[in-house]
CSV table of C-alpha atoms and ligand atoms in Angstrom, one decimal:
chain,number,residue,atom,x,y,z
N,1,MET,CA,-17.4,30.8,-33.3
N,2,SER,CA,-15.9,28.1,-35.5
N,3,VAL,CA,-15.7,24.4,-34.9
N,4,PRO,CA,-12.9,22.6,-36.9
N,5,THR,CA,-14.7,19.9,-38.9
N,6,GLU,CA,-12.1,17.2,-38.4
N,7,ILE,CA,-12.5,17.7,-34.6
N,8,ALA,CA,-16.2,17.9,-34.5
N,9,LYS,CA,-16.6,14.6,-36.3
N,10,SER,CA,-14.1,12.6,-34.1
N,11,ALA,CA,-15.3,9.1,-33.4
N,12,ALA,CA,-12.5,8.1,-31.1
N,13,PRO,CA,-13.5,6.8,-27.6
N,14,PHE,CA,-13.9,9.4,-24.9
N,15,LEU,CA,-10.6,10.3,-23.2
N,16,PRO,CA,-11.3,11.4,-19.6
N,17,PHE,CA,-9.1,14.1,-18.1
N,18,THR,CA,-8.1,11.7,-15.4
N,19,ARG,CA,-8.8,8.1,-14.4
N,20,PRO,CA,-7.6,6.0,-11.4
N,21,THR,CA,-5.5,2.8,-12.0
N,22,ILE,CA,-6.6,0.1,-9.6
N,23,ASP,CA,-5.1,-3.4,-10.1
N,24,ASP,CA,-6.7,-6.8,-9.6
N,25,GLU,CA,-4.6,-7.5,-6.5
N,26,THR,CA,-6.1,-4.4,-4.8
N,27,ILE,CA,-9.6,-5.3,-5.9
N,28,ALA,CA,-9.1,-8.8,-4.4
N,29,GLY,CA,-7.7,-7.2,-1.2
N,30,VAL,CA,-10.8,-5.0,-0.9
N,31,VAL,CA,-13.1,-8.1,-1.3
N,32,GLU,CA,-11.1,-9.8,1.5
N,33,VAL,CA,-11.6,-6.8,3.8
N,34,LEU,CA,-15.3,-6.7,3.0
N,35,ARG,CA,-15.6,-10.4,3.9
N,36,SER,CA,-13.4,-10.1,7.0
N,37,GLY,CA,-16.1,-8.9,9.4
N,38,TRP,CA,-14.3,-5.6,10.1
N,39,ILE,CA,-14.8,-2.8,7.5
N,40,THR,CA,-14.4,0.5,9.3
N,41,SER,CA,-11.2,1.9,10.8
N,42,GLY,CA,-9.1,-1.0,12.1
N,43,PRO,CA,-6.0,-3.0,11.2
N,44,LYS,CA,-5.8,-1.9,7.5
N,45,VAL,CA,-5.8,1.8,8.5
N,46,LYS,CA,-2.9,1.1,11.0
N,47,GLU,CA,-1.0,-0.8,8.3
N,48,PHE,CA,-1.6,2.0,5.8
N,49,GLU,CA,-0.4,4.6,8.3
N,50,ALA,CA,2.8,2.5,9.0
N,51,LYS,CA,3.5,2.3,5.2
N,52,LEU,CA,2.9,6.0,4.8
N,53,SER,CA,5.2,6.8,7.7
N,54,GLU,CA,7.9,4.6,6.1
N,55,PHE,CA,7.3,6.5,2.8
N,56,PHE,CA,7.7,9.9,4.7
N,57,GLY,CA,11.0,9.1,6.3
N,58,GLY,CA,9.6,7.7,9.6
N,59,ARG,CA,7.6,10.8,10.5
N,60,PRO,CA,4.3,10.4,12.4
N,61,VAL,CA,1.4,10.0,9.9
N,62,ARG,CA,-2.3,9.6,10.5
N,63,ALA,CA,-4.9,8.7,7.8
N,64,PHE,CA,-8.3,10.5,7.5
N,65,ASN,CA,-11.4,10.5,5.3
N,66,SER,CA,-10.3,13.6,3.3
N,67,GLY,CA,-7.4,15.9,2.5
N,68,THR,CA,-9.5,18.8,3.8
N,69,CYS,CA,-10.0,17.7,7.4
N,70,THR,CA,-6.3,17.0,7.6
N,71,MET,CA,-5.6,20.8,7.1
N,72,GLU,CA,-8.4,21.8,9.5
N,73,ILE,CA,-7.0,19.5,12.2
N,74,ALA,CA,-3.4,20.8,11.6
N,75,LEU,CA,-4.7,24.3,12.2
N,76,ARG,CA,-6.5,23.2,15.4
N,77,ILE,CA,-3.4,21.3,16.7
N,78,ALA,CA,-1.4,24.5,16.0
N,79,GLY,CA,-3.9,26.4,18.2
N,80,ILE,CA,-5.1,28.7,15.3
N,81,GLY,CA,-8.6,30.1,15.5
N,82,THR,CA,-10.5,33.3,16.1
N,83,GLY,CA,-8.4,36.5,15.8
N,84,HIS,CA,-5.7,34.8,13.8
N,85,GLU,CA,-4.7,35.2,10.2
N,86,VAL,CA,-3.4,32.5,7.8
N,87,ILE,CA,-1.7,33.4,4.6
N,88,THR,CA,-2.6,31.3,1.5
N,89,THR,CA,-3.0,31.3,-2.3
N,90,PRO,CA,-6.2,32.4,-4.1
N,91,LEU,CA,-5.6,29.8,-6.8
N,92,SER,CA,-6.5,26.4,-5.3
N,93,TRP,CA,-9.4,24.1,-4.5
N,94,VAL,CA,-11.6,26.1,-2.2
N,95,ALA,CA,-10.9,23.6,0.6
N,96,THR,CA,-7.6,25.3,1.2
N,97,SER,CA,-9.1,28.5,2.4
N,98,ASN,CA,-12.4,27.1,3.7
N,99,VAL,CA,-10.5,25.3,6.5
N,100,ILE,CA,-9.2,28.6,7.6
N,101,LEU,CA,-12.7,30.0,7.9
N,102,GLU,CA,-13.8,26.7,9.5
N,103,VAL,CA,-11.5,27.2,12.5
N,104,GLY,CA,-12.6,30.8,12.9
N,105,ALA,CA,-9.5,32.4,11.5
N,106,ARG,CA,-9.1,34.9,8.6
N,107,PRO,CA,-7.5,33.9,5.2
N,108,VAL,CA,-5.1,36.4,3.9
N,109,PHE,CA,-4.6,35.8,0.2
N,110,VAL,CA,-1.3,36.6,-1.6
N,111,ASP,CA,-1.3,36.6,-5.4
N,112,ILE,CA,0.3,33.8,-7.4
N,113,ASP,CA,3.5,33.8,-9.4
N,114,PRO,CA,2.2,33.6,-13.0
N,115,VAL,CA,5.0,31.1,-14.0
N,116,THR,CA,4.7,28.6,-11.2
N,117,ARG,CA,1.0,29.4,-10.5
N,118,ASN,CA,1.8,28.9,-6.8
N,119,ILE,CA,1.8,31.6,-4.1
N,120,ASP,CA,4.3,34.3,-4.9
N,121,LEU,CA,6.8,34.0,-2.1
N,122,ALA,CA,8.2,37.4,-2.8
N,123,ARG,CA,4.9,39.0,-1.7
N,124,ILE,CA,4.3,37.0,1.5
N,125,GLU,CA,6.3,39.1,4.0
N,126,THR,CA,4.3,42.3,3.2
N,127,ALA,CA,1.1,40.3,4.1
N,128,ILE,CA,2.3,39.4,7.5
N,129,THR,CA,0.7,41.2,10.5
N,130,PRO,CA,0.9,40.7,14.3
N,131,ALA,CA,-2.2,38.4,13.9
N,132,THR,CA,-0.5,36.1,11.3
N,133,ARG,CA,0.0,32.6,12.7
N,134,ALA,CA,0.5,30.3,9.7
N,135,ILE,CA,1.0,29.9,6.0
N,136,ILE,CA,-0.8,27.3,3.8
N,137,PRO,CA,1.1,27.0,0.6
N,138,VAL,CA,-0.3,24.8,-2.2
N,139,ASP,CA,1.7,22.7,-4.7
N,140,LEU,CA,-0.6,23.3,-7.6
N,141,ALA,CA,-0.6,20.4,-10.2
N,142,GLY,CA,2.2,18.8,-8.1
N,143,GLN,CA,4.7,21.7,-8.8
N,144,PRO,CA,6.2,22.2,-5.4
N,145,VAL,CA,6.5,25.6,-3.8
N,146,ASP,CA,10.2,26.5,-3.1
N,147,ARG,CA,10.5,25.0,0.4
N,148,ASP,CA,13.8,26.8,1.1
N,149,ARG,CA,12.3,30.2,0.7
N,150,LEU,CA,9.1,29.2,2.3
N,151,TYR,CA,10.6,27.9,5.5
N,152,ALA,CA,13.1,30.8,5.7
N,153,ILE,CA,10.1,33.2,5.8
N,154,ALA,CA,8.2,31.0,8.3
N,155,LYS,CA,11.2,30.7,10.6
N,156,LYS,CA,12.0,34.5,10.5
N,157,HIS,CA,8.4,35.3,11.5
N,158,ASN,CA,7.8,32.4,13.8
N,159,LEU,CA,4.9,31.0,11.7
N,160,ARG,CA,3.5,27.5,11.4
N,161,VAL,CA,3.2,25.9,8.0
N,162,VAL,CA,0.5,23.6,6.9
N,163,GLU,CA,1.6,22.4,3.5
N,164,ASP,CA,-1.4,21.7,1.2
N,165,ALA,CA,0.4,18.9,-0.6
N,166,ALA,CA,-3.0,17.4,-1.7
N,167,GLN,CA,-1.7,17.2,-5.2
N,168,SER,CA,2.1,16.6,-4.7
N,169,ILE,CA,2.6,13.1,-3.3
N,170,GLY,CA,5.9,11.9,-4.7
N,171,SER,CA,7.1,15.4,-5.7
N,172,THR,CA,10.5,16.4,-4.3
N,173,TRP,CA,12.3,19.5,-3.2
N,174,ALA,CA,16.1,19.6,-3.2
N,175,GLY,CA,16.2,15.9,-3.7
N,176,LYS,CA,13.9,15.2,-0.7
N,177,ARG,CA,10.4,13.9,-1.0
N,178,ILE,CA,7.6,16.3,0.0
N,179,GLY,CA,6.3,15.2,3.4
N,180,CYS,CA,9.7,13.9,4.6
N,181,PHE,CA,10.6,17.3,6.0
N,182,GLY,CA,8.9,20.5,7.1
N,183,ASP,CA,6.0,21.2,9.5
N,184,PHE,CA,2.5,19.8,8.9
N,185,VAL,CA,2.1,18.2,5.5
N,186,SER,CA,-1.4,17.3,4.2
N,187,PHE,CA,-2.1,14.9,1.3
N,188,SER,CA,-5.4,14.0,-0.4
N,189,PHE,CA,-6.3,10.6,-1.8
N,190,HIS,CA,-9.3,11.8,-3.8
N,191,PRO,CA,-9.8,9.6,-7.0
N,192,ASN,CA,-8.2,12.3,-9.2
N,193,LYS,CA,-5.0,12.3,-7.2
N,194,ASN,CA,-1.8,10.3,-8.1
N,195,ILE,CA,-2.9,7.6,-5.7
N,196,THR,CA,-6.3,7.2,-4.2
N,197,THR,CA,-8.3,5.7,-1.3
N,198,ILE,CA,-11.5,6.7,-3.2
N,199,GLU,CA,-11.9,9.5,-0.6
N,200,GLY,CA,-9.2,10.1,2.0
N,201,GLY,CA,-6.1,11.9,3.1
N,202,CYS,CA,-3.2,11.8,5.5
N,203,LEU,CA,-1.4,14.3,7.7
N,204,VAL,CA,2.3,14.1,8.3
N,205,MET,CA,3.2,15.7,11.7
N,206,ASN,CA,6.3,16.5,13.8
N,207,THR,CA,5.7,14.6,17.0
N,208,GLU,CA,3.8,11.6,18.4
N,209,ALA,CA,2.1,14.1,20.8
N,210,GLU,CA,0.6,16.0,17.7
N,211,ALA,CA,-0.4,12.6,16.2
N,212,LYS,CA,-2.2,11.7,19.4
N,213,LEU,CA,-4.1,15.0,19.3
N,214,ALA,CA,-4.9,14.4,15.6
N,215,GLU,CA,-6.4,11.0,16.5
N,216,GLN,CA,-8.7,12.9,19.0
N,217,TYR,CA,-9.8,15.5,16.5
N,218,ARG,CA,-10.4,12.6,14.0
N,219,LEU,CA,-13.0,10.9,16.1
N,220,GLN,CA,-15.1,13.1,18.4
N,221,GLY,CA,-12.2,14.0,20.7
N,222,VAL,CA,-12.4,10.6,22.3
N,223,VAL,CA,-9.5,9.1,24.3
N,224,ARG,CA,-9.9,5.5,25.6
N,225,SER,CA,-8.1,4.0,28.6
N,226,GLY,CA,-8.1,0.7,30.4
N,227,THR,CA,-11.0,-1.7,29.7
N,228,ASP,CA,-13.9,0.8,29.7
N,229,GLY,CA,-12.4,4.2,30.3
N,230,MET,CA,-13.4,7.1,28.0
N,231,GLU,CA,-12.6,10.8,28.1
N,232,VAL,CA,-13.3,13.7,25.8
N,233,GLU,CA,-11.1,16.8,26.0
N,234,VAL,CA,-11.4,18.4,22.6
N,235,VAL,CA,-14.3,19.0,20.2
N,236,GLY,CA,-13.4,16.5,17.5
N,237,GLY,CA,-15.3,15.4,14.4
N,238,LYS,CA,-15.9,12.3,12.4
N,239,PHE,CA,-13.0,12.1,10.1
N,240,ASN,CA,-11.8,8.4,10.3
N,241,LEU,CA,-10.8,6.4,7.2
N,242,THR,CA,-12.4,3.0,6.7
N,243,ASP,CA,-10.4,-0.2,6.4
N,244,VAL,CA,-11.9,-0.7,2.9
N,245,ALA,CA,-10.5,2.6,1.8
N,246,ALA,CA,-7.2,1.9,3.5
N,247,ARG,CA,-6.9,-1.4,1.6
N,248,VAL,CA,-7.2,0.6,-1.6
N,249,GLY,CA,-4.4,2.9,-0.5
N,250,LEU,CA,-2.2,-0.1,0.5
N,251,GLY,CA,-2.7,-1.4,-3.1
N,252,GLN,CA,-1.9,2.0,-4.6
N,253,LEU,CA,1.2,3.2,-2.7
N,254,PRO,CA,3.6,0.6,-4.1
N,255,HIS,CA,2.8,1.9,-7.6
N,256,LEU,CA,3.2,5.6,-6.9
N,257,GLU,CA,6.7,5.9,-8.3
N,258,LYS,CA,5.8,4.1,-11.5
N,259,PHE,CA,2.6,6.1,-11.9
N,260,ASN,CA,4.5,9.4,-11.5
N,261,ALA,CA,7.1,8.3,-14.0
N,262,GLN,CA,4.4,7.5,-16.5
N,263,ARG,CA,2.9,11.0,-15.9
N,264,ARG,CA,6.3,12.6,-16.4
N,265,ASP,CA,6.8,10.8,-19.7
N,266,LEU,CA,3.4,12.0,-20.9
N,267,ALA,CA,4.1,15.5,-19.8
N,268,ARG,CA,7.3,15.4,-21.9
N,269,ILE,CA,5.2,14.5,-24.9
N,270,TYR,CA,2.9,17.5,-24.3
N,271,PHE,CA,5.9,19.8,-24.2
N,272,GLU,CA,7.4,18.2,-27.4
N,273,LEU,CA,4.1,18.6,-29.3
N,274,PHE,CA,3.3,22.1,-28.0
N,275,ALA,CA,6.8,23.2,-29.2
N,276,ALA,CA,5.8,22.6,-32.8
N,277,PRO,CA,5.4,25.9,-34.8
N,278,ALA,CA,1.6,25.7,-35.3
N,279,ALA,CA,1.1,25.2,-31.5
N,280,SER,CA,3.7,27.6,-30.2
N,281,ALA,CA,2.3,30.4,-32.3
N,282,LEU,CA,-0.9,30.3,-30.4
N,283,GLY,CA,0.3,32.0,-27.2
N,284,LEU,CA,-0.7,29.3,-24.8
N,285,ARG,CA,1.1,29.4,-21.5
N,286,LEU,CA,2.5,26.0,-20.5
N,287,PRO,CA,3.4,24.9,-17.0
N,288,PRO,CA,7.1,25.1,-15.8
N,289,ALA,CA,8.9,22.2,-17.5
N,290,ASP,CA,10.0,20.8,-14.2
N,291,PHE,CA,11.2,17.2,-14.6
N,292,THR,CA,13.1,17.2,-11.4
N,293,ASN,CA,10.6,18.1,-8.7
N,294,SER,CA,7.0,17.7,-10.0
N,295,ASN,CA,4.9,14.6,-9.8
N,296,TRP,CA,2.9,15.9,-12.8
N,297,HIS,CA,-0.4,15.6,-11.0
N,298,MET,CA,-2.0,17.7,-13.8
N,299,PHE,CA,-1.0,19.2,-17.1
N,300,GLN,CA,-2.6,22.7,-17.2
N,301,VAL,CA,-2.4,25.3,-20.0
N,302,ILE,CA,-3.5,28.9,-19.6
N,303,LEU,CA,-5.4,30.1,-22.7
N,304,PRO,CA,-4.4,33.5,-24.2
N,305,GLU,CA,-7.8,35.3,-23.7
N,306,GLU,CA,-6.6,38.4,-25.4
N,307,LYS,CA,-5.9,36.5,-28.6
N,308,LEU,CA,-9.1,34.4,-28.7
N,309,THR,CA,-12.6,35.2,-30.0
N,310,ILE,CA,-14.2,32.6,-27.8
N,311,LYS,CA,-14.1,32.0,-24.0
N,312,ARG,CA,-12.7,29.1,-22.1
N,313,SER,CA,-16.1,27.5,-21.7
N,314,GLU,CA,-16.5,27.3,-25.5
N,315,VAL,CA,-13.0,25.7,-25.8
N,316,MET,CA,-14.0,23.2,-23.2
N,317,THR,CA,-17.3,22.4,-24.9
N,318,GLN,CA,-15.5,21.8,-28.2
N,319,LEU,CA,-12.9,19.6,-26.6
N,320,GLN,CA,-15.6,17.6,-24.9
N,321,ALA,CA,-17.5,17.3,-28.2
N,322,ALA,CA,-14.3,15.9,-29.7
N,323,GLY,CA,-14.3,13.2,-26.9
N,324,ILE,CA,-11.6,14.9,-24.8
N,325,GLY,CA,-12.3,15.4,-21.1
N,326,ASN,CA,-11.0,18.6,-19.6
N,327,GLN,CA,-11.6,20.6,-16.4
N,328,VAL,CA,-10.9,23.8,-14.6
N,329,HIS,CA,-8.6,23.7,-11.6
N,330,TYR,CA,-9.5,26.4,-10.3
N,331,PRO,CA,-11.5,29.6,-10.4
N,332,ALA,CA,-9.9,32.2,-8.1
N,333,ILE,CA,-11.2,31.6,-4.6
N,334,HIS,CA,-11.5,35.2,-3.5
N,335,LEU,CA,-14.2,35.8,-6.1
N,336,PHE,CA,-16.6,33.2,-4.7
N,337,SER,CA,-19.5,34.9,-3.0
N,338,ILE,CA,-18.7,33.8,0.5
N,339,TYR,CA,-15.3,35.5,0.1
N,340,ARG,CA,-16.7,38.6,-1.7
N,341,LYS,CA,-19.0,39.0,1.3
N,342,ARG,CA,-15.9,39.2,3.4
N,343,GLY,CA,-14.5,42.0,1.3
N,344,TRP,CA,-12.5,40.6,-1.5
N,345,LYS,CA,-13.2,41.9,-5.1
N,346,PRO,CA,-12.1,41.6,-8.7
N,347,GLY,CA,-8.8,43.2,-9.2
N,348,ASP,CA,-7.3,42.2,-5.9
N,349,PHE,CA,-5.1,39.4,-7.3
N,350,PRO,CA,-4.8,39.9,-11.0
N,351,ASN,CA,-2.5,36.9,-11.7
N,352,ALA,CA,-4.8,34.5,-9.9
N,353,GLU,CA,-7.8,36.0,-11.6
N,354,TYR,CA,-6.2,35.7,-15.1
N,355,ALA,CA,-5.3,32.1,-14.4
N,356,GLY,CA,-8.7,31.4,-12.8
N,357,ARG,CA,-10.5,32.6,-16.0
N,358,ASN,CA,-8.2,30.8,-18.4
N,359,ILE,CA,-6.5,27.8,-16.9
N,360,LEU,CA,-7.5,24.5,-18.4
N,361,THR,CA,-6.5,21.0,-17.3
N,362,LEU,CA,-5.8,18.5,-20.1
N,363,PRO,CA,-6.0,14.7,-19.8
N,364,LEU,CA,-3.0,13.2,-17.9
N,365,PHE,CA,-3.1,9.8,-16.2
N,366,PRO,CA,-1.1,6.6,-16.2
N,367,GLY,CA,-2.2,4.4,-19.0
N,368,MET,CA,-2.6,7.2,-21.6
N,369,THR,CA,-0.6,6.8,-24.7
N,370,ARG,CA,1.5,9.1,-27.0
N,371,ALA,CA,-1.4,8.8,-29.4
N,372,ASP,CA,-3.8,10.2,-26.8
N,373,VAL,CA,-1.6,13.2,-26.2
N,374,VAL,CA,-1.3,13.8,-29.9
N,375,ARG,CA,-5.0,13.7,-30.1
N,376,VAL,CA,-5.4,16.2,-27.3
N,377,VAL,CA,-2.8,18.7,-28.7
N,378,ASP,CA,-4.1,18.4,-32.3
N,379,ALA,CA,-7.7,19.1,-31.1
N,380,LEU,CA,-6.7,22.0,-28.9
N,381,VAL,CA,-4.5,23.6,-31.5
N,382,ALA,CA,-7.2,23.2,-34.2
N,383,ILE,CA,-9.9,24.8,-31.9
N,384,LEU,CA,-7.6,27.7,-30.9
N,385,LYS,CA,-6.4,28.3,-34.5
N,386,ALA,CA,-10.0,28.5,-35.7
N,387,ASN,CA,-10.9,31.0,-33.0
N,388,SER,CA,-7.9,33.3,-32.8
N,389,ARG,CA,-7.9,36.9,-33.7
N,390,SER,CA,-5.9,37.4,-36.9
F,401,LIG,C1,-5.1,21.7,-3.6
F,401,LIG,C2,-6.1,20.8,-2.9
F,401,LIG,N1,-6.3,21.1,-1.6
F,401,LIG,C3,-7.2,20.4,-0.8
F,401,LIG,C4,-7.9,19.3,-1.4
F,401,LIG,C5,-8.9,18.6,-0.6
F,401,LIG,O1,-8.7,17.2,-0.6
F,401,LIG,P1,-10.0,16.3,-0.4
F,401,LIG,O2,-10.8,16.4,-1.6
F,401,LIG,O3,-9.4,14.9,-0.2
F,401,LIG,O4,-10.7,16.8,0.8
F,401,LIG,C6,-7.7,19.0,-2.7
F,401,LIG,C7,-8.4,17.9,-3.4
F,401,LIG,O5,-9.3,18.0,-4.1
F,401,LIG,C8,-6.8,19.8,-3.5
F,401,LIG,O6,-6.6,19.6,-4.8
């Protein structure tokens, strides 16, 4: 294993792989909420939901304390549970399939398309059985799944769709913003996402009736009426967003388009630098150069394991030592032990497994400069060159 000396000695400040951008107006707004006497779910959540609904073309939207419970609740609203199957991708944050288990249904994984890294739509129909009730597609790194093909399959087989758009706020399909159309659409506001509420999420639904049910699942199933009436008809959880978090979201949403444009510009620089001869000879797989639809939530490369003498973990360690943050999003889900126990094994989904072993997220966030991207690419190229088979 060889460490390029110019990299190992780097004294530049640490560059994280992501970092939220919170402005002073938002911080002052949060302080105001903290001093207001009402800090849990209240007027700020309602205001945030109204702004989100405006953003999503007037569709019903409710806010929650994660972009995980949003998907669980969508499945519950759709009546999906024991005895049902839900088709999804093995290359995602494990939340995507855990929610299927949580409601008592069975995940049915379909391998990814190695180019888009999203579920391979051409393979979905062969995975459909009489027990299939829904599809959960994931827009990995903000690259949207082809919504035309997705909804054509769903319609043909009468399936619900819970779009895991955790990473794709502000992405578009055929000129329309993700969330403005389709069935259930779930977003996350985790700090790594393009906008944040610290922790949080929202669910876009079809009808006010679904939204009312979502409110019940959000807080213990409770429905209030009159002055002191209370009823509980469904087993709900504790998934409400606080007003403090909602105020952060209210300060973030107006900046989303600008944040996404900055991400796009930085992604273009990555492509430009990786196209240089020394970099392009390495055999790295870059993401699709989609500057029409993607919100560029992440810039992920796939390392060429067959050409390298070191594993991804060593590449990560050397980048980290050079002051460059990096992460894995994600290992293949079906190889986690709770999934292996349910029968999945290595070899089941070769494209997801290759990506799961070799995918690497490089720094990308608003506020990064061209010089930062140059530094990342130079470091990665030097590490890979020093550790490639000749
Ligand atoms: C693809 C994907 N799905 C689901 C989630 C879950 O979101 P949260 O962390 O807000 O629960 C995330 C966020 O980490 C994600 O990236």
